[in-house]
């Protein structure tokens, strides 16, 4: 790798000894791949004119060493739509009430009141919505009437 870059000042043997000392605990495969990545200019942010510092090289080699155990593992399957349940109409209506209530709670600095109303049920949510002048849909009002 060092031969691919212009020579910098310093003793090449001493530089190699330093690389060997700090990379002693890094997998050889990671060291080889890091050298290949620097040689081909594939390391993000690298200086493409000069060889990497020992610290830069060690950082890249350790990053690759962290990836090596995960190579070759089977990818997780793409989730199927069958696993995702569509909300029921009453759940969808409640969500349509909760979003404007959340916005009003943030605006009023009273998320605590919203959390309390949420714990106490739909009737409290509707009461809070009315007190904050948040519109309540007919679907929600019908649910509230059925629950009473």
Tab-separated table of C-alpha atoms in Angstrom:
chain	number	residue	atom	x	y	z
A	1	UNK	CA	0.000	0.000	0.000
A	2	UNK	CA	2.722	2.480	0.946
A	3	UNK	CA	4.346	1.988	-2.472
A	4	UNK	CA	1.166	3.341	-4.082
A	5	UNK	CA	1.655	6.773	-2.520
A	6	UNK	CA	4.513	9.277	-2.792
A	7	UNK	CA	7.164	8.637	-0.199
A	8	UNK	CA	6.896	10.797	2.852
A	9	UNK	CA	9.715	11.791	5.147
A	10	UNK	CA	10.700	9.175	7.663
A	11	UNK	CA	12.110	5.704	8.010
A	12	UNK	CA	10.035	3.135	6.048
A	13	UNK	CA	11.180	0.263	8.297
A	14	UNK	CA	10.181	2.155	11.412
A	15	UNK	CA	6.805	2.993	9.832
A	16	UNK	CA	6.183	-0.683	9.049
A	17	UNK	CA	7.123	-1.687	12.608
A	18	UNK	CA	4.614	0.828	13.928
A	19	UNK	CA	1.865	-0.530	11.657
A	20	UNK	CA	2.676	-4.099	12.740
A	21	UNK	CA	2.641	-3.208	16.432
A	22	UNK	CA	-0.695	-1.420	16.417
A	23	UNK	CA	-2.356	-3.963	14.118
A	24	UNK	CA	-1.235	-7.055	16.054
A	25	UNK	CA	-4.749	-7.720	17.393
A	26	UNK	CA	-6.574	-7.003	14.091
A	27	UNK	CA	-7.579	-9.860	11.766
A	28	UNK	CA	-5.164	-10.166	8.824
A	29	UNK	CA	-8.110	-10.143	6.386
A	30	UNK	CA	-9.169	-6.735	7.728
A	31	UNK	CA	-5.621	-5.368	7.334
A	32	UNK	CA	-5.427	-6.582	3.737
A	33	UNK	CA	-8.841	-5.127	2.874
A	34	UNK	CA	-7.999	-1.793	4.520
A	35	UNK	CA	-4.790	-1.610	2.485
A	36	UNK	CA	-6.717	-2.403	-0.696
A	37	UNK	CA	-9.350	0.221	0.090
A	38	UNK	CA	-6.726	2.929	0.718
A	39	UNK	CA	-4.765	1.947	-2.398
A	40	UNK	CA	-7.869	2.214	-4.591
A	41	UNK	CA	-9.086	5.439	-2.963
A	42	UNK	CA	-12.242	3.795	-1.615
A	43	UNK	CA	-12.018	5.123	1.960
A	44	UNK	CA	-14.312	8.082	2.568
A	45	UNK	CA	-12.399	11.257	3.384
A	46	UNK	CA	-8.966	9.844	2.644
A	47	UNK	CA	-6.198	11.976	1.216
A	48	UNK	CA	-5.564	10.441	-2.192
A	49	UNK	CA	-2.111	12.011	-2.480
A	50	UNK	CA	-0.442	10.699	0.666
A	51	UNK	CA	-0.520	7.410	2.524
A	52	UNK	CA	-2.845	7.275	5.524
A	53	UNK	CA	-1.484	7.925	8.949
A	54	UNK	CA	-1.130	4.941	11.210
A	55	UNK	CA	-4.211	6.076	13.135
A	56	UNK	CA	-6.297	6.412	9.944
A	57	UNK	CA	-5.220	2.991	8.740
A	58	UNK	CA	-5.893	1.319	12.099
A	59	UNK	CA	-9.340	2.923	12.277
A	60	UNK	CA	-10.276	1.553	8.837
A	61	UNK	CA	-8.836	-1.895	9.592
A	62	UNK	CA	-10.795	-2.097	12.870
A	63	UNK	CA	-13.978	-0.974	11.101
A	64	UNK	CA	-13.554	-3.766	8.568
A	65	UNK	CA	-12.728	-6.263	11.333
A	66	UNK	CA	-16.075	-5.400	12.921
A	67	UNK	CA	-17.875	-6.175	9.664
A	68	UNK	CA	-16.108	-9.467	8.881
A	69	UNK	CA	-18.169	-11.672	11.253
A	70	UNK	CA	-21.382	-10.490	9.586
A	71	UNK	CA	-20.379	-11.277	6.028
A	72	UNK	CA	-22.061	-14.214	4.420
A	73	UNK	CA	-25.015	-14.173	6.779
A	74	UNK	CA	-28.356	-14.613	5.177
A	75	UNK	CA	-30.281	-11.361	4.828
A	76	UNK	CA	-33.537	-10.958	6.709
A	77	UNK	CA	-36.603	-11.591	4.580
A	78	UNK	CA	-38.612	-8.655	3.332
A	79	UNK	CA	-41.678	-8.233	5.562
A	80	UNK	CA	-44.842	-9.315	3.864
A	81	UNK	CA	-47.894	-7.102	3.779
A	82	UNK	CA	-49.867	-9.926	5.389
A	83	UNK	CA	-48.032	-9.276	8.666
A	84	UNK	CA	-49.051	-5.628	8.686
A	85	UNK	CA	-52.565	-5.200	10.021
A	86	UNK	CA	-54.625	-2.304	8.782
A	87	UNK	CA	-56.241	-0.353	11.619
A	88	UNK	CA	-59.947	-0.817	12.195
A	89	UNK	CA	-62.150	2.172	11.334
A	90	UNK	CA	-62.585	3.071	15.027
A	91	UNK	CA	-58.796	2.929	15.548
A	92	UNK	CA	-58.249	5.106	12.495
A	93	UNK	CA	-60.784	7.645	13.794
A	94	UNK	CA	-59.041	7.798	17.170
A	95	UNK	CA	-55.693	8.335	15.445
A	96	UNK	CA	-57.252	11.208	13.509
A	97	UNK	CA	-58.275	12.750	16.842
A	98	UNK	CA	-54.990	12.091	18.617
A	99	UNK	CA	-52.770	13.868	16.092
A	100	UNK	CA	-54.498	17.271	16.379
A	101	UNK	CA	-54.659	16.766	20.151
A	102	UNK	CA	-50.928	16.126	20.254
A	103	UNK	CA	-50.288	19.254	18.208
A	104	UNK	CA	-52.501	21.269	20.573
A	105	UNK	CA	-50.761	19.758	23.619
A	106	UNK	CA	-47.391	20.816	22.254
A	107	UNK	CA	-48.695	24.268	21.415
A	108	UNK	CA	-50.202	24.652	24.913
A	109	UNK	CA	-47.279	23.014	26.687
A	110	UNK	CA	-49.674	20.529	28.308
A	111	UNK	CA	-48.661	17.070	27.159
A	112	UNK	CA	-49.389	15.942	30.726
A	113	UNK	CA	-53.110	16.644	30.228
A	114	UNK	CA	-53.131	14.666	26.993
A	115	UNK	CA	-51.386	11.704	28.647
A	116	UNK	CA	-53.902	11.752	31.492
A	117	UNK	CA	-56.861	11.940	29.096
A	118	UNK	CA	-55.400	9.074	27.080
A	119	UNK	CA	-55.213	6.919	30.214
A	120	UNK	CA	-58.816	7.757	31.140
A	121	UNK	CA	-60.357	6.829	27.803
A	122	UNK	CA	-62.208	8.250	24.834
A	123	UNK	CA	-64.614	10.398	26.846
A	124	UNK	CA	-61.713	12.317	28.405
A	125	UNK	CA	-60.011	12.682	25.021
A	126	UNK	CA	-63.183	14.187	23.535
A	127	UNK	CA	-63.584	16.524	26.519
A	128	UNK	CA	-59.990	17.663	26.172
A	129	UNK	CA	-60.420	18.164	22.422
A	130	UNK	CA	-63.475	20.344	23.027
A	131	UNK	CA	-61.694	22.404	25.686
A	132	UNK	CA	-58.784	23.006	23.287
A	133	UNK	CA	-61.189	23.651	20.382
A	134	UNK	CA	-59.909	20.643	18.423
A	135	UNK	CA	-62.577	19.370	16.010
A	136	UNK	CA	-64.043	15.959	16.868
A	137	UNK	CA	-65.288	13.805	13.981
A	138	UNK	CA	-68.771	12.313	13.870
A	139	UNK	CA	-67.222	8.850	13.931
A	140	UNK	CA	-65.620	9.579	17.305
A	141	UNK	CA	-68.843	11.036	18.673
A	142	UNK	CA	-70.735	7.901	17.541
A	143	UNK	CA	-68.172	5.711	19.304
A	144	UNK	CA	-68.572	7.764	22.444
A	145	UNK	CA	-72.392	7.420	22.321
A	146	UNK	CA	-72.117	3.627	21.851
A	147	UNK	CA	-69.751	3.371	24.806
A	148	UNK	CA	-72.096	5.231	27.158
